[in-house]
Amino acid sequence: MEYLLTMTIKQLAEKIHNSVRLTEADALFLFEHPDLIAVGELAAFANERKNGKRVFFNVNRHINHTNICVNRCSFCAFSRTADEPGAYCYDMDEIRNRALEAAAQGATEIHIVGGLHPDLPFDFYTGMLETVRSAAPGLHIKAFTAVEIEYLARLASLAIPDTLERLKTAGLGSLPGGGAEILGKAVRDRLCPEKISGEEWLAIMGQVHRAGLKSNATMLYGHVESYADRVDHMRRLRELQDETGGFQVFIPLSFQKENNPLGHLKNPMSSGVDDLKTLAVARLYLDNFANIKAYWVMLGEKIAQTALCFGVNDLDGTVVEEKIGHNAGASSPQTMTKEAIINMIRKAGRTPVERDTLYNELNCF
Ligand code: V47
Ligand code: SF4
């Protein structure tokens, strides 16, 4: 058995060294392989071939404009109904102040996502983009998941491409990768039956890319899904990426279990080993993605740093005031200074590179 395992990982190593695309069976094999270090070494090799020792980060700030949401995803500790304690919705002054603060702190990006508010008009969203743009014209606005785009299109009674045009005109620069969760129907129905389907999420991302906007892609893992579900999720992303090339980065999001119904499961699957393996398999399987991000907010700083030896080349950013992961129990700090991120990358023997949202290099440290 040991011999067979060694043989197979050797065969996979040969494929990887010869840049042969991995199959879904290969990815599943890697997930199930007991030797994390062997899988990690292959991922580190594939990453270094693409990105050398360089590791990206950016200086950014999150704005979660409202937590009031018509959906009730089972993993979400962020959303509220309008009359629940803790429900909030920022006004334009609160949004402007956060944008001004971000610019003063040297940010290059504002990341805006929020709940699907039952009452806000479409103008609120274009107004929010315009407010951020006029307060901080130098900031790139990465905003709205594919789930929010579909909701806004319905609100505005517009087709998706027209909705995107309106948002672009108001200042939208690119899209984050949220709302993907697990794309396959069986798991998605358990996680978030009210949300758009996996097929719709992919179709909207296709339209986003065809509208000339880049986006990110995520995967929420470590709950009720199987390794096969993760591989199926990545297969769908890889196929769309072959078509459009519009995804900039893949970001696995490690499930946080506090304050949400899904967290009551006895044995949430995610662990340090699972986190590192997921990032490594993503690096190896998603051969058409340039960047794999370890989102330190969900992983914690130590696993995120260790991930730099497991195929990761991006650490996200300074973040500031993150609510989605922290409401669900993430124990990471609310923000990391630029100096702390640089130090973290250097201590892993890598070269820190500050990027903008579109992965242009700004500063190499
Ligand atoms: O779609 C919600 C996830 C996402 C939990 O594109 C949870 O650069 C873990 O997508 N445990 C939103 N995750 C956040 C997101 C994101 C974050 C950082 C960077 C980027 C990017 C995108 O957060 C949701 C959902 O998948 N989420 N609840 C939870 N309990
Ligand atoms: Fe609403 Fe998003 Fe939370 Fe689902 S994950 S309940 S859509 S805020």
GROMACS .gro file of C-alpha atoms and ligand atoms in nm:
model
  403
    1MET     CA    1   0.000   0.000   0.000
    2GLU     CA    2   0.275   0.238   0.103
    3TYR     CA    3   0.458   0.146  -0.216
    4LEU     CA    4   0.151   0.213  -0.426
    5LEU     CA    5   0.095   0.549  -0.259
    6THR     CA    6   0.456   0.644  -0.321
    7MET     CA    7   0.426   0.536  -0.680
    8THR     CA    8   0.115   0.740  -0.737
    9ILE     CA    9   0.245   1.056  -0.582
   10LYS     CA   10   0.556   1.007  -0.793
   11GLN     CA   11   0.339   0.981  -1.102
   12LEU     CA   12   0.160   1.298  -1.001
   13ALA     CA   13   0.492   1.467  -0.936
   14GLU     CA   14   0.595   1.376  -1.289
   15LYS     CA   15   0.277   1.527  -1.429
   16ILE     CA   16   0.333   1.843  -1.230
   17HIS     CA   17   0.697   1.872  -1.333
   18ASN     CA   18   0.593   1.830  -1.696
   19SER     CA   19   0.309   2.085  -1.656
   20VAL     CA   20   0.044   1.826  -1.741
   21ARG     CA   21  -0.300   1.934  -1.623
   22LEU     CA   22  -0.431   1.736  -1.323
   23THR     CA   23  -0.760   1.550  -1.346
   24GLU     CA   24  -1.033   1.561  -1.084
   25ALA     CA   25  -0.923   1.210  -0.977
   26ASP     CA   26  -0.571   1.347  -0.924
   27ALA     CA   27  -0.703   1.631  -0.709
   28LEU     CA   28  -0.910   1.390  -0.503
   29PHE     CA   29  -0.608   1.167  -0.458
   30LEU     CA   30  -0.407   1.463  -0.329
   31PHE     CA   31  -0.682   1.558  -0.083
   32GLU     CA   32  -0.688   1.201   0.048
   33HIS     CA   33  -0.312   1.158   0.057
   34PRO     CA   34  -0.186   1.124   0.413
   35ASP     CA   35   0.145   1.301   0.352
   36LEU     CA   36   0.070   1.672   0.377
   37ILE     CA   37   0.434   1.764   0.330
   38ALA     CA   38   0.462   1.571   0.002
   39VAL     CA   39   0.153   1.747  -0.135
   40GLY     CA   40   0.281   2.080  -0.005
   41GLU     CA   41   0.620   2.036  -0.170
   42LEU     CA   42   0.456   1.981  -0.506
   43ALA     CA   43   0.239   2.290  -0.457
   44ALA     CA   44   0.540   2.496  -0.350
   45PHE     CA   45   0.723   2.380  -0.664
   46ALA     CA   46   0.427   2.474  -0.891
   47ASN     CA   47   0.397   2.811  -0.720
   48GLU     CA   48   0.766   2.895  -0.739
   49ARG     CA   49   0.774   2.806  -1.107
   50LYS     CA   50   0.497   3.063  -1.161
   51ASN     CA   51   0.571   3.330  -0.904
   52GLY     CA   52   0.923   3.275  -0.773
   53LYS     CA   53   0.964   3.381  -0.411
   54ARG     CA   54   0.735   3.680  -0.448
   55VAL     CA   55   0.430   3.709  -0.222
   56PHE     CA   56   0.162   3.969  -0.281
   57PHE     CA   57  -0.030   4.172  -0.028
   58ASN     CA   58  -0.226   4.494  -0.053
   59VAL     CA   59  -0.328   4.782   0.169
   60ASN     CA   60  -0.705   4.780   0.180
   61ARG     CA   61  -1.010   4.844   0.391
   62HIS     CA   62  -1.340   4.657   0.409
   63ILE     CA   63  -1.674   4.833   0.427
   64ASN     CA   64  -1.974   4.612   0.508
   65HIS     CA   65  -2.241   4.874   0.447
   66THR     CA   66  -2.529   4.674   0.598
   67ASN     CA   67  -2.585   4.342   0.772
   68ILE     CA   68  -2.958   4.347   0.703
   69CYS     CA   69  -3.028   4.061   0.465
   70VAL     CA   70  -3.332   3.886   0.322
   71ASN     CA   71  -3.143   3.555   0.313
   72ARG     CA   72  -3.056   3.327   0.604
   73CYS     CA   73  -2.753   3.125   0.496
   74SER     CA   74  -2.685   2.858   0.755
   75PHE     CA   75  -2.316   2.948   0.792
   76CYS     CA   76  -2.367   3.324   0.827
   77ALA     CA   77  -2.321   3.497   1.163
   78PHE     CA   78  -2.327   3.841   1.005
   79SER     CA   79  -2.680   3.887   0.873
   80ARG     CA   80  -2.976   4.025   1.069
   81THR     CA   81  -3.338   4.109   0.999
   82ALA     CA   82  -3.410   4.482   1.015
   83ASP     CA   83  -3.570   4.461   1.362
   84GLU     CA   84  -3.307   4.236   1.521
   85PRO     CA   85  -3.061   4.377   1.776
   86GLY     CA   86  -2.734   4.465   1.608
   87ALA     CA   87  -2.889   4.533   1.266
   88TYR     CA   88  -2.728   4.833   1.094
   89CYS     CA   89  -2.707   5.019   0.767
   90TYR     CA   90  -2.448   5.292   0.709
   91ASP     CA   91  -2.551   5.628   0.572
   92MET     CA   92  -2.341   5.809   0.311
   93ASP     CA   93  -2.150   6.004   0.578
   94GLU     CA   94  -2.039   5.684   0.747
   95ILE     CA   95  -1.931   5.543   0.412
   96ARG     CA   96  -1.749   5.865   0.315
   97ASN     CA   97  -1.563   5.874   0.649
   98ARG     CA   98  -1.442   5.517   0.606
   99ALA     CA   99  -1.318   5.593   0.254
  100LEU     CA  100  -1.139   5.907   0.375
  101GLU     CA  101  -0.981   5.713   0.661
  102ALA     CA  102  -0.866   5.440   0.422
  103ALA     CA  103  -0.706   5.692   0.187
  104ALA     CA  104  -0.532   5.864   0.480
  105GLN     CA  105  -0.391   5.526   0.587
  106GLY     CA  106  -0.239   5.464   0.244
  107ALA     CA  107  -0.496   5.212   0.119
  108THR     CA  108  -0.526   5.142  -0.251
  109GLU     CA  109  -0.849   4.941  -0.232
  110ILE     CA  110  -1.192   4.955  -0.073
  111HIS     CA  111  -1.366   4.618  -0.053
  112ILE     CA  112  -1.745   4.659  -0.021
  113VAL     CA  113  -1.989   4.375   0.043
  114GLY     CA  114  -2.306   4.357   0.247
  115GLY     CA  115  -2.638   4.187   0.306
  116LEU     CA  116  -2.927   4.182   0.058
  117HIS     CA  117  -3.120   4.469   0.214
  118PRO     CA  118  -3.497   4.448   0.157
  119ASP     CA  119  -3.562   4.822   0.120
  120LEU     CA  120  -3.263   5.009  -0.020
  121PRO     CA  121  -3.312   5.141  -0.373
  122PHE     CA  122  -3.064   5.080  -0.656
  123ASP     CA  123  -2.956   5.445  -0.623
  124PHE     CA  124  -2.814   5.369  -0.278
  125TYR     CA  125  -2.556   5.138  -0.438
  126THR     CA  126  -2.454   5.374  -0.719
  127GLY     CA  127  -2.455   5.655  -0.459
  128MET     CA  128  -2.223   5.453  -0.235
  129LEU     CA  129  -1.977   5.395  -0.520
  130GLU     CA  130  -1.990   5.763  -0.618
  131THR     CA  131  -1.939   5.867  -0.255
  132VAL     CA  132  -1.628   5.653  -0.217
  133ARG     CA  133  -1.495   5.766  -0.554
  134SER     CA  134  -1.538   6.135  -0.479
  135ALA     CA  135  -1.396   6.103  -0.124
  136ALA     CA  136  -1.095   5.899  -0.236
  137PRO     CA  137  -1.052   5.913  -0.613
  138GLY     CA  138  -0.730   5.710  -0.603
  139LEU     CA  139  -0.890   5.405  -0.442
  140HIS     CA  140  -0.991   5.103  -0.649
  141ILE     CA  141  -1.342   4.991  -0.555
  142LYS     CA  142  -1.382   4.614  -0.543
  143ALA     CA  143  -1.746   4.560  -0.459
  144PHE     CA  144  -2.048   4.330  -0.461
  145THR     CA  145  -2.046   3.953  -0.491
  146ALA     CA  146  -2.222   3.783  -0.783
  147VAL     CA  147  -2.509   3.724  -0.539
  148GLU     CA  148  -2.543   4.098  -0.478
  149ILE     CA  149  -2.514   4.175  -0.850
  150GLU     CA  150  -2.809   3.945  -0.925
  151TYR     CA  151  -3.008   4.111  -0.643
  152LEU     CA  152  -2.924   4.462  -0.765
  153ALA     CA  153  -3.020   4.371  -1.121
  154ARG     CA  154  -3.363   4.262  -0.999
  155LEU     CA  155  -3.393   4.577  -0.791
  156ALA     CA  156  -3.312   4.795  -1.090
  157SER     CA  157  -3.516   4.581  -1.333
  158LEU     CA  158  -3.210   4.567  -1.554
  159ALA     CA  159  -3.026   4.284  -1.729
  160ILE     CA  160  -2.694   4.186  -1.567
  161PRO     CA  161  -2.475   4.355  -1.833
  162ASP     CA  162  -2.673   4.681  -1.798
  163THR     CA  163  -2.652   4.663  -1.419
  164LEU     CA  164  -2.277   4.617  -1.445
  165GLU     CA  165  -2.249   4.915  -1.682
  166ARG     CA  166  -2.438   5.136  -1.436
  167LEU     CA  167  -2.218   5.024  -1.148
  168LYS     CA  168  -1.901   5.070  -1.355
  169THR     CA  169  -2.007   5.422  -1.445
  170ALA     CA  170  -2.052   5.494  -1.072
  171GLY     CA  171  -1.702   5.367  -0.989
  172LEU     CA  172  -1.703   4.987  -0.966
  173GLY     CA  173  -1.353   4.858  -1.049
  174SER     CA  174  -1.374   4.482  -0.994
  175LEU     CA  175  -1.563   4.216  -0.799
  176PRO     CA  176  -1.468   4.013  -0.492
  177GLY     CA  177  -1.515   3.638  -0.500
  178GLY     CA  178  -1.778   3.583  -0.231
  179GLY     CA  179  -2.108   3.403  -0.257
  180ALA     CA  180  -1.957   3.099  -0.429
  181GLU     CA  181  -1.972   2.885  -0.111
  182ILE     CA  182  -1.990   2.532  -0.258
  183LEU     CA  183  -2.125   2.550  -0.612
  184GLY     CA  184  -2.267   2.194  -0.634
  185LYS     CA  185  -2.641   2.172  -0.576
  186ALA     CA  186  -2.667   1.913  -0.297
  187VAL     CA  187  -2.438   2.097  -0.054
  188ARG     CA  188  -2.554   2.441  -0.166
  189ASP     CA  189  -2.914   2.344  -0.088
  190ARG     CA  190  -2.805   2.264   0.267
  191LEU     CA  191  -2.595   2.578   0.309
  192CYS     CA  192  -2.794   2.850   0.144
  193PRO     CA  193  -3.116   2.740  -0.028
  194GLU     CA  194  -3.226   3.101  -0.084
  195LYS     CA  195  -2.910   3.205  -0.262
  196ILE     CA  196  -2.864   3.196  -0.640
  197SER     CA  197  -2.759   2.854  -0.766
  198GLY     CA  198  -2.401   2.760  -0.842
  199GLU     CA  199  -2.483   2.774  -1.214
  200GLU     CA  200  -2.619   3.128  -1.175
  201TRP     CA  201  -2.311   3.236  -0.977
  202LEU     CA  202  -2.089   3.110  -1.260
  203ALA     CA  203  -2.308   3.264  -1.531
  204ILE     CA  204  -2.292   3.604  -1.361
  205MET     CA  205  -1.915   3.581  -1.322
  206GLY     CA  206  -1.894   3.499  -1.694
  207GLN     CA  207  -2.092   3.816  -1.768
  208VAL     CA  208  -1.874   4.015  -1.530
  209HIS     CA  209  -1.562   3.902  -1.714
  210ARG     CA  210  -1.718   3.968  -2.053
  211ALA     CA  211  -1.804   4.320  -1.933
  212GLY     CA  212  -1.430   4.375  -1.894
  213LEU     CA  213  -1.426   4.346  -1.515
  214LYS     CA  214  -1.195   4.113  -1.326
  215SER     CA  215  -1.319   3.915  -1.028
  216ASN     CA  216  -1.200   3.680  -0.758
  217ALA     CA  217  -1.334   3.335  -0.670
  218THR     CA  218  -1.382   3.180  -0.325
  219MET     CA  219  -1.482   2.844  -0.179
  220LEU     CA  220  -1.628   2.805   0.170
  221TYR     CA  221  -1.496   2.475   0.304
  222GLY     CA  222  -1.471   2.277   0.626
  223HIS     CA  223  -1.841   2.216   0.700
  224VAL     CA  224  -2.067   1.951   0.545
  225GLU     CA  225  -1.894   1.916   0.210
  226SER     CA  226  -1.676   1.626   0.097
  227TYR     CA  227  -1.342   1.643  -0.078
  228ALA     CA  228  -1.530   1.546  -0.396
  229ASP     CA  229  -1.750   1.855  -0.352
  230ARG     CA  230  -1.441   2.074  -0.325
  231VAL     CA  231  -1.291   1.921  -0.638
  232ASP     CA  232  -1.620   1.964  -0.825
  233HIS     CA  233  -1.626   2.331  -0.715
  234MET     CA  234  -1.275   2.389  -0.842
  235ARG     CA  235  -1.350   2.207  -1.167
  236ARG     CA  236  -1.631   2.452  -1.240
  237LEU     CA  237  -1.405   2.747  -1.166
  238ARG     CA  238  -1.125   2.608  -1.382
  239GLU     CA  239  -1.365   2.557  -1.673
  240LEU     CA  240  -1.493   2.915  -1.657
  241GLN     CA  241  -1.140   3.044  -1.622
  242ASP     CA  242  -1.044   2.854  -1.941
  243GLU     CA  243  -1.323   3.043  -2.117
  244THR     CA  244  -1.282   3.396  -1.981
  245GLY     CA  245  -0.951   3.427  -1.796
  246GLY     CA  246  -1.131   3.677  -1.573
  247PHE     CA  247  -1.052   3.533  -1.230
  248GLN     CA  248  -0.754   3.693  -1.064
  249VAL     CA  249  -0.721   3.473  -0.759
  250PHE     CA  250  -0.871   3.174  -0.579
  251ILE     CA  251  -0.945   3.216  -0.208
  252PRO     CA  252  -1.051   2.916  -0.001
  253LEU     CA  253  -1.245   3.043   0.303
  254SER     CA  254  -1.208   2.829   0.611
  255PHE     CA  255  -1.547   2.788   0.783
  256GLN     CA  256  -1.578   2.970   1.120
  257LYS     CA  257  -1.827   2.800   1.345
  258GLU     CA  258  -1.947   3.050   1.607
  259ASN     CA  259  -2.290   3.216   1.612
  260ASN     CA  260  -2.432   3.036   1.310
  261PRO     CA  261  -2.657   2.728   1.279
  262LEU     CA  262  -2.407   2.528   1.073
  263GLY     CA  263  -2.147   2.566   1.347
  264HIS     CA  264  -2.349   2.339   1.576
  265LEU     CA  265  -2.219   2.041   1.381
  266LYS     CA  266  -2.007   1.832   1.612
  267ASN     CA  267  -1.698   1.804   1.398
  268PRO     CA  268  -1.639   2.090   1.163
  269MET     CA  269  -1.377   1.953   0.927
  270SER     CA  270  -1.136   2.238   0.892
  271SER     CA  271  -0.807   2.217   1.077
  272GLY     CA  272  -0.457   2.349   1.017
  273VAL     CA  273  -0.370   2.041   0.811
  274ASP     CA  274  -0.692   2.065   0.611
  275ASP     CA  275  -0.638   2.438   0.550
  276LEU     CA  276  -0.287   2.383   0.416
  277LYS     CA  277  -0.389   2.086   0.205
  278THR     CA  278  -0.679   2.275   0.052
  279LEU     CA  279  -0.454   2.563  -0.050
  280ALA     CA  280  -0.193   2.320  -0.187
  281VAL     CA  281  -0.444   2.120  -0.392
  282ALA     CA  282  -0.592   2.445  -0.525
  283ARG     CA  283  -0.248   2.555  -0.641
  284LEU     CA  284  -0.191   2.225  -0.820
  285TYR     CA  285  -0.535   2.173  -0.972
  286LEU     CA  286  -0.615   2.535  -1.067
  287ASP     CA  287  -0.331   2.560  -1.315
  288ASN     CA  288  -0.498   2.853  -1.493
  289PHE     CA  289  -0.514   3.071  -1.179
  290ALA     CA  290  -0.208   3.291  -1.130
  291ASN     CA  291  -0.275   3.356  -0.763
  292ILE     CA  292  -0.382   3.152  -0.460
  293LYS     CA  293  -0.467   3.358  -0.153
  294ALA     CA  294  -0.440   3.262   0.214
  295TYR     CA  295  -0.700   3.487   0.375
  296TRP     CA  296  -0.540   3.543   0.715
  297VAL     CA  297  -0.866   3.666   0.869
  298MET     CA  298  -1.018   3.316   0.855
  299LEU     CA  299  -0.696   3.113   0.882
  300GLY     CA  300  -0.520   3.306   1.155
  301GLU     CA  301  -0.181   3.462   1.095
  302LYS     CA  302   0.026   3.151   1.167
  303ILE     CA  303  -0.149   2.915   0.926
  304ALA     CA  304  -0.158   3.194   0.665
  305GLN     CA  305   0.217   3.241   0.698
  306THR     CA  306   0.283   2.865   0.687
  307ALA     CA  307   0.068   2.850   0.372
  308LEU     CA  308   0.345   3.042   0.194
  309CYS     CA  309   0.535   2.710   0.194
  310PHE     CA  310   0.229   2.528   0.051
  311GLY     CA  311   0.176   2.700  -0.283
  312VAL     CA  312   0.029   3.034  -0.171
  313ASN     CA  313   0.151   3.363  -0.318
  314ASP     CA  314  -0.102   3.615  -0.181
  315LEU     CA  315  -0.200   3.714   0.173
  316ASP     CA  316  -0.484   3.962   0.107
  317GLY     CA  317  -0.434   4.291   0.286
  318THR     CA  318  -0.457   4.505   0.593
  319VAL     CA  319  -0.841   4.457   0.582
  320VAL     CA  320  -0.952   4.686   0.875
  321GLU     CA  321  -1.294   4.632   1.034
  322GLU     CA  322  -1.382   4.287   0.902
  323LYS     CA  323  -1.720   4.165   1.025
  324ILE     CA  324  -1.815   3.847   0.836
  325GLY     CA  325  -1.544   3.618   0.973
  326HIS     CA  326  -1.515   3.788   1.312
  327ASN     CA  327  -1.889   3.765   1.383
  328ALA     CA  328  -1.849   3.390   1.320
  329GLY     CA  329  -1.567   3.356   1.572
  330ALA     CA  330  -1.246   3.430   1.378
  331SER     CA  331  -0.978   3.496   1.640
  332SER     CA  332  -0.748   3.692   1.410
  333PRO     CA  333  -0.704   4.065   1.473
  334GLN     CA  334  -0.931   4.323   1.305
  335THR     CA  335  -0.643   4.457   1.103
  336MET     CA  336  -0.277   4.391   1.027
  337THR     CA  337  -0.037   4.673   0.964
  338LYS     CA  338   0.157   4.678   0.643
  339GLU     CA  339   0.476   4.631   0.849
  340ALA     CA  340   0.334   4.319   1.016
  341ILE     CA  341   0.245   4.166   0.678
  342ILE     CA  342   0.588   4.247   0.535
  343ASN     CA  343   0.753   4.092   0.841
  344MET     CA  344   0.535   3.781   0.815
  345ILE     CA  345   0.635   3.729   0.449
  346ARG     CA  346   1.004   3.796   0.512
  347LYS     CA  347   1.015   3.553   0.805
  348ALA     CA  348   0.885   3.285   0.566
  349GLY     CA  349   1.187   3.349   0.342
  350ARG     CA  350   0.981   3.519   0.073
  351THR     CA  351   0.987   3.863  -0.091
  352PRO     CA  352   0.696   4.092   0.001
  353VAL     CA  353   0.540   4.271  -0.296
  354GLU     CA  354   0.269   4.530  -0.245
  355ARG     CA  355   0.014   4.503  -0.526
  356ASP     CA  356  -0.292   4.693  -0.635
  357THR     CA  357  -0.629   4.520  -0.674
  358LEU     CA  358  -0.552   4.420  -1.034
  359TYR     CA  359  -0.221   4.261  -0.932
  360ASN     CA  360   0.002   4.536  -1.067
  361GLU     CA  361   0.319   4.556  -0.862
  362LEU     CA  362   0.346   4.877  -0.656
  363ASN     CA  363   0.643   4.823  -0.423
  364CYS     CA  364   0.886   4.541  -0.366
  365PHE     CA  365   1.034   4.523  -0.014
  366V47     O1  366  -1.951   3.451   0.061
  366V47     C1  367  -1.964   3.378   0.552
  366V47     C2  368  -1.793   3.368   0.369
  366V47     C3  369  -1.780   3.531   0.214
  366V47     C4  370  -1.863   3.256   0.700
  366V47     O2  371  -1.251   3.848  -0.310
  366V47     C5  372  -1.779   3.272   0.591
  366V47     O3  373  -1.070   3.928  -0.222
  366V47     C6  374  -1.619   3.145   0.694
  366V47     O4  375  -1.591   3.645  -0.009
  366V47     N1  376  -1.698   3.122   0.802
  366V47     C7  377  -1.760   3.678   0.200
  366V47     N2  378  -1.657   3.218   0.588
  366V47     C8  379  -1.613   3.715   0.213
  366V47     C9  380  -1.539   3.700   0.083
  366V47    C10  381  -1.403   3.753   0.069
  366V47    C11  382  -1.322   3.776   0.178
  366V47    C12  383  -1.195   3.828   0.157
  366V47    C13  384  -1.148   3.857   0.033
  366V47    C14  385  -1.230   3.835  -0.076
  366V47    C15  386  -1.182   3.872  -0.212
  366V47    C16  387  -1.357   3.782  -0.060
  366V47     O5  388  -1.750   3.498   0.348
  366V47    C17  389  -1.915   3.471   0.193
  366V47    C18  390  -1.898   3.339   0.263
  366V47     O6  391  -1.844   3.244   0.176
  366V47     N3  392  -1.846   3.345   0.502
  366V47     N4  393  -1.978   3.324   0.676
  366V47    C19  394  -1.820   3.177   0.809
  366V47     N5  395  -1.899   3.149   0.915
  367SF4    FE1  396  -2.704   3.730   0.354
  367SF4    FE2  397  -2.461   3.693   0.249
  367SF4    FE3  398  -2.508   3.623   0.507
  367SF4    FE4  399  -2.616   3.480   0.308
  367SF4     S1  400  -2.393   3.504   0.349
  367SF4     S2  401  -2.724   3.553   0.491
  367SF4     S3  402  -2.658   3.637   0.153
  367SF4     S4  403  -2.513   3.830   0.421
   0.00000   0.00000   0.00000
